[in-house]
Amino acid sequence: MFDPVIAPSGTLLGLLQRGRGDGTLHALTAPRHEALAALDHCVLNDPRHDWQVENRSLYYARLYLDLNGGLGEIERHLFDSEDVLDTEDSRTGLALAVLGHLASYGRHDALKLLRDYARSGANWAWALDELALRDDDAHLRALAAPVLARFPADAEGGAELAAAVRDAYEPRPWRLWEEDPRPEIGARVRAAREQGSFDRWQRQMRPSGPRPGWSVQAVLDWAQEGLDRGAVLHVPAARCLSAVAGPEDRPQIIEAARDGSDGARGTALRYLADAQDPAVLDLIEHAVESPSRAVVDAALEAFERMRSTAAVERARRWSYRPDALGAAAGRVLACRGGAQDSKPVLAALREAVRGEGPDAPTLWSLVDGAGRLGIACAAPVLRHVYRETASSQLRGRAARALAATDPSFAVGFAVECLWDCEESTREVAARHAETGDARVVNRLRRLAADPAEEDEVQTAVRSRIGPDAPAV
């Protein structure tokens, strides 16, 4: 999947793509056709950089309800001829998830679209999972024949069906189909489930990789073999070293960390860092000079995992370095430093935004650190990250940091955060938003009554408007 093109944050489309609460608020005051066009664009062109950690479906479904939006564009997208050519989940997954939420809100047109797509669409398994949570038994049983027709009645089709049953996210439809008296339905699904269980058992009986009896050198060689074929194995290999290495093996492991192959160096550095070996910090400093990107990354990752006082002290020395190790040191101080480390953490935060922009991966730790350390003068940078980042997860972290550093948060960003796409951000808003704003009170009441809202958010809401809460 190509990286999505994100519109500027000051536009309606850009706000909706980011999942910001202001996107909903602006859409509700914009001309309806413009708001629906922007909403359709977001749903049909997933704007998330990582759909596995970022939420948008409930956010977009709620806006369809508020705008009383039709589903014609979603229907055309799902049943377009491109569905046959592009079978990746990323093309239709967001649209199907939005339909699932709409079905939960009682939109029968969304439920019908999911049923139709489960019968004939390429991403039928996702649609079936959505229906498993929301449809009745009768309609799910009616889908058995068209779904099973996808799998030929031969050995290859049987293997594919067994994999589909085994990997189903929601097992309810398959369990219903097992009860079907027709042999081409019930008996076939039961056989597929048994085959899937047998395949899983066979894999467990044929484990690959290191054994407890392996030597230290065998583990290091295994890590290098994995790297040679494109698999980074230094993390599991380091765990294996913990099982097979003894005190007498320390010189060999230190030598591997200093001058071994790339796979062996990454493994040895990870092992020594986890063991808090006194030599590891010098070895990490030596490793970041390596021309190998794999070695440098492994060294930085090992260092950032360390929680010892020695690691924090070394981070204070390294935080002024203008290289990757200096950046890692800033992240270590953000996560584990004290009040005296506010200056280097703030400098690292500013440098990351200036040099890499508001979506830099390093910002996750630095933003958290600014909030944890209560760095009040970081608020302008945090507000910039909040407004501009395309990551709703990073925006949520910025909101939590602003709640700890910015006195204006309760009457500013906290209000729009009540409409944010991320439940954790809505929870922060529910705890901090100033209730003198009528929009806040109305939104809190709506969230409290919404069955689709997450429990954590509703708990935070009840702390503000429940019988024991202060009057709003």
PDB file of N, CA, C and O in Angstrom, residues 180-212:
ATOM      1  N   ASP A 180     -25.126 -27.110  10.259  1.00  0.00           N
ATOM      2  CA  ASP A 180     -26.004 -27.275   9.100  1.00  0.00           C
ATOM      3  C   ASP A 180     -26.126 -28.764   8.742  1.00  0.00           C
ATOM      4  O   ASP A 180     -25.110 -29.460   8.623  1.00  0.00           O
ATOM      5  N   PRO A 181     -27.352 -29.273   8.547  1.00  0.00           N
ATOM      6  CA  PRO A 181     -27.512 -30.712   8.258  1.00  0.00           C
ATOM      7  C   PRO A 181     -27.050 -31.109   6.863  1.00  0.00           C
ATOM      8  O   PRO A 181     -26.835 -32.295   6.597  1.00  0.00           O
ATOM      9  N   ARG A 182     -26.882 -30.162   5.964  1.00  0.00           N
ATOM     10  CA  ARG A 182     -26.472 -30.499   4.606  1.00  0.00           C
ATOM     11  C   ARG A 182     -24.997 -30.916   4.604  1.00  0.00           C
ATOM     12  O   ARG A 182     -24.144 -30.205   5.136  1.00  0.00           O
ATOM     13  N   PRO A 183     -24.688 -32.029   3.991  1.00  0.00           N
ATOM     14  CA  PRO A 183     -23.292 -32.507   4.008  1.00  0.00           C
ATOM     15  C   PRO A 183     -22.337 -31.544   3.307  1.00  0.00           C
ATOM     16  O   PRO A 183     -21.168 -31.442   3.699  1.00  0.00           O
ATOM     17  N   GLU A 184     -22.837 -30.864   2.253  1.00  0.00           N
ATOM     18  CA  GLU A 184     -21.944 -29.946   1.544  1.00  0.00           C
ATOM     19  C   GLU A 184     -21.677 -28.677   2.358  1.00  0.00           C
ATOM     20  O   GLU A 184     -20.822 -27.860   1.974  1.00  0.00           O
ATOM     21  N   ILE A 185     -22.382 -28.481   3.466  1.00  0.00           N
ATOM     22  CA  ILE A 185     -22.157 -27.331   4.342  1.00  0.00           C
ATOM     23  C   ILE A 185     -21.574 -27.810   5.670  1.00  0.00           C
ATOM     24  O   ILE A 185     -20.389 -27.615   5.954  1.00  0.00           O
ATOM     25  N   GLY A 186     -22.421 -28.429   6.520  1.00  0.00           N
ATOM     26  CA  GLY A 186     -21.998 -28.797   7.863  1.00  0.00           C
ATOM     27  C   GLY A 186     -20.825 -29.746   7.890  1.00  0.00           C
ATOM     28  O   GLY A 186     -19.820 -29.510   8.588  1.00  0.00           O
ATOM     29  N   ALA A 187     -20.907 -30.836   7.138  1.00  0.00           N
ATOM     30  CA  ALA A 187     -19.827 -31.818   7.157  1.00  0.00           C
ATOM     31  C   ALA A 187     -18.536 -31.223   6.617  1.00  0.00           C
ATOM     32  O   ALA A 187     -17.438 -31.518   7.123  1.00  0.00           O
ATOM     33  N   ARG A 188     -18.643 -30.371   5.619  1.00  0.00           N
ATOM     34  CA  ARG A 188     -17.448 -29.792   5.018  1.00  0.00           C
ATOM     35  C   ARG A 188     -16.754 -28.826   5.984  1.00  0.00           C
ATOM     36  O   ARG A 188     -15.519 -28.810   6.090  1.00  0.00           O
ATOM     37  N   VAL A 189     -17.542 -28.018   6.696  1.00  0.00           N
ATOM     38  CA  VAL A 189     -16.946 -27.077   7.651  1.00  0.00           C
ATOM     39  C   VAL A 189     -16.327 -27.829   8.822  1.00  0.00           C
ATOM     40  O   VAL A 189     -15.241 -27.483   9.299  1.00  0.00           O
ATOM     41  N   ARG A 190     -17.002 -28.878   9.303  1.00  0.00           N
ATOM     42  CA  ARG A 190     -16.430 -29.664  10.393  1.00  0.00           C
ATOM     43  C   ARG A 190     -15.104 -30.295   9.981  1.00  0.00           C
ATOM     44  O   ARG A 190     -14.133 -30.317  10.742  1.00  0.00           O
ATOM     45  N   ALA A 191     -15.063 -30.813   8.773  1.00  0.00           N
ATOM     46  CA  ALA A 191     -13.817 -31.409   8.284  1.00  0.00           C
ATOM     47  C   ALA A 191     -12.715 -30.362   8.175  1.00  0.00           C
ATOM     48  O   ALA A 191     -11.540 -30.623   8.490  1.00  0.00           O
ATOM     49  N   ALA A 192     -13.086 -29.156   7.727  1.00  0.00           N
ATOM     50  CA  ALA A 192     -12.095 -28.094   7.596  1.00  0.00           C
ATOM     51  C   ALA A 192     -11.558 -27.678   8.964  1.00  0.00           C
ATOM     52  O   ALA A 192     -10.358 -27.432   9.127  1.00  0.00           O
ATOM     53  N   ARG A 193     -12.432 -27.620   9.980  1.00  0.00           N
ATOM     54  CA  ARG A 193     -11.971 -27.260  11.316  1.00  0.00           C
ATOM     55  C   ARG A 193     -11.016 -28.333  11.866  1.00  0.00           C
ATOM     56  O   ARG A 193      -9.988 -28.012  12.467  1.00  0.00           O
ATOM     57  N   GLU A 194     -11.358 -29.577  11.655  1.00  0.00           N
ATOM     58  CA  GLU A 194     -10.487 -30.661  12.123  1.00  0.00           C
ATOM     59  C   GLU A 194      -9.136 -30.608  11.420  1.00  0.00           C
ATOM     60  O   GLU A 194      -8.093 -30.831  12.030  1.00  0.00           O
ATOM     61  N   GLN A 195      -9.154 -30.317  10.113  1.00  0.00           N
ATOM     62  CA  GLN A 195      -7.902 -30.223   9.365  1.00  0.00           C
ATOM     63  C   GLN A 195      -7.049 -29.074   9.883  1.00  0.00           C
ATOM     64  O   GLN A 195      -5.832 -29.202  10.030  1.00  0.00           O
ATOM     65  N   GLY A 196      -7.691 -27.933  10.170  1.00  0.00           N
ATOM     66  CA  GLY A 196      -6.947 -26.796  10.702  1.00  0.00           C
ATOM     67  C   GLY A 196      -6.315 -27.105  12.044  1.00  0.00           C
ATOM     68  O   GLY A 196      -5.166 -26.728  12.315  1.00  0.00           O
ATOM     69  N   SER A 197      -7.045 -27.826  12.905  1.00  0.00           N
ATOM     70  CA  SER A 197      -6.483 -28.210  14.202  1.00  0.00           C
ATOM     71  C   SER A 197      -5.307 -29.157  14.017  1.00  0.00           C
ATOM     72  O   SER A 197      -4.293 -29.068  14.727  1.00  0.00           O
ATOM     73  N   PHE A 198      -5.432 -30.092  13.068  1.00  0.00           N
ATOM     74  CA  PHE A 198      -4.340 -31.024  12.803  1.00  0.00           C
ATOM     75  C   PHE A 198      -3.110 -30.297  12.281  1.00  0.00           C
ATOM     76  O   PHE A 198      -1.975 -30.591  12.683  1.00  0.00           O
ATOM     77  N   ASP A 199      -3.308 -29.323  11.372  1.00  0.00           N
ATOM     78  CA  ASP A 199      -2.179 -28.557  10.838  1.00  0.00           C
ATOM     79  C   ASP A 199      -1.455 -27.805  11.953  1.00  0.00           C
ATOM     80  O   ASP A 199      -0.222 -27.730  11.977  1.00  0.00           O
ATOM     81  N   ARG A 200      -2.241 -27.222  12.878  1.00  0.00           N
ATOM     82  CA  ARG A 200      -1.624 -26.491  13.984  1.00  0.00           C
ATOM     83  C   ARG A 200      -0.799 -27.438  14.863  1.00  0.00           C
ATOM     84  O   ARG A 200       0.306 -27.107  15.298  1.00  0.00           O
ATOM     85  N   TRP A 201      -1.329 -28.612  15.111  1.00  0.00           N
ATOM     86  CA  TRP A 201      -0.612 -29.598  15.915  1.00  0.00           C
ATOM     87  C   TRP A 201       0.681 -30.013  15.228  1.00  0.00           C
ATOM     88  O   TRP A 201       1.726 -30.146  15.871  1.00  0.00           O
ATOM     89  N   GLN A 202       0.634 -30.203  13.916  1.00  0.00           N
ATOM     90  CA  GLN A 202       1.840 -30.594  13.186  1.00  0.00           C
ATOM     91  C   GLN A 202       2.925 -29.525  13.275  1.00  0.00           C
ATOM     92  O   GLN A 202       4.110 -29.839  13.430  1.00  0.00           O
ATOM     93  N   ARG A 203       2.510 -28.250  13.174  1.00  0.00           N
ATOM     94  CA  ARG A 203       3.495 -27.181  13.283  1.00  0.00           C
ATOM     95  C   ARG A 203       4.140 -27.164  14.667  1.00  0.00           C
ATOM     96  O   ARG A 203       5.333 -26.908  14.813  1.00  0.00           O
ATOM     97  N   GLN A 204       3.360 -27.439  15.687  1.00  0.00           N
ATOM     98  CA  GLN A 204       3.900 -27.469  17.038  1.00  0.00           C
ATOM     99  C   GLN A 204       4.868 -28.627  17.244  1.00  0.00           C
ATOM    100  O   GLN A 204       5.792 -28.531  18.052  1.00  0.00           O
ATOM    101  N   MET A 205       4.621 -29.703  16.510  1.00  0.00           N
ATOM    102  CA  MET A 205       5.490 -30.863  16.646  1.00  0.00           C
ATOM    103  C   MET A 205       6.768 -30.744  15.825  1.00  0.00           C
ATOM    104  O   MET A 205       7.689 -31.545  15.983  1.00  0.00           O
ATOM    105  N   ARG A 206       6.825 -29.742  14.945  1.00  0.00           N
ATOM    106  CA  ARG A 206       8.017 -29.563  14.105  1.00  0.00           C
ATOM    107  C   ARG A 206       8.563 -28.150  14.277  1.00  0.00           C
ATOM    108  O   ARG A 206       8.568 -27.348  13.325  1.00  0.00           O
ATOM    109  N   PRO A 207       8.974 -27.775  15.477  1.00  0.00           N
ATOM    110  CA  PRO A 207       9.482 -26.414  15.680  1.00  0.00           C
ATOM    111  C   PRO A 207      10.787 -26.196  14.930  1.00  0.00           C
ATOM    112  O   PRO A 207      11.571 -27.124  14.752  1.00  0.00           O
ATOM    113  N   SER A 208      10.986 -24.987  14.483  1.00  0.00           N
ATOM    114  CA  SER A 208      12.240 -24.637  13.818  1.00  0.00           C
ATOM    115  C   SER A 208      13.020 -23.686  14.709  1.00  0.00           C
ATOM    116  O   SER A 208      12.478 -23.083  15.624  1.00  0.00           O
ATOM    117  N   GLY A 209      14.308 -23.541  14.431  1.00  0.00           N
ATOM    118  CA  GLY A 209      15.107 -22.621  15.217  1.00  0.00           C
ATOM    119  C   GLY A 209      15.934 -23.314  16.276  1.00  0.00           C
ATOM    120  O   GLY A 209      16.041 -24.543  16.328  1.00  0.00           O
ATOM    121  N   PRO A 210      16.521 -22.524  17.194  1.00  0.00           N
ATOM    122  CA  PRO A 210      17.471 -23.068  18.164  1.00  0.00           C
ATOM    123  C   PRO A 210      16.825 -24.032  19.154  1.00  0.00           C
ATOM    124  O   PRO A 210      15.634 -23.973  19.434  1.00  0.00           O
ATOM    125  N   ARG A 211      17.646 -24.912  19.697  1.00  0.00           N
ATOM    126  CA  ARG A 211      17.243 -25.828  20.751  1.00  0.00           C
ATOM    127  C   ARG A 211      18.062 -25.507  22.004  1.00  0.00           C
ATOM    128  O   ARG A 211      19.155 -24.936  21.910  1.00  0.00           O
ATOM    129  N   PRO A 212      17.556 -25.861  23.186  1.00  0.00           N
ATOM    130  CA  PRO A 212      18.320 -25.574  24.411  1.00  0.00           C
ATOM    131  C   PRO A 212      19.733 -26.138  24.399  1.00  0.00           C
ATOM    132  O   PRO A 212      20.614 -25.606  25.055  1.00  0.00           O
TER     133      PRO A 212
END
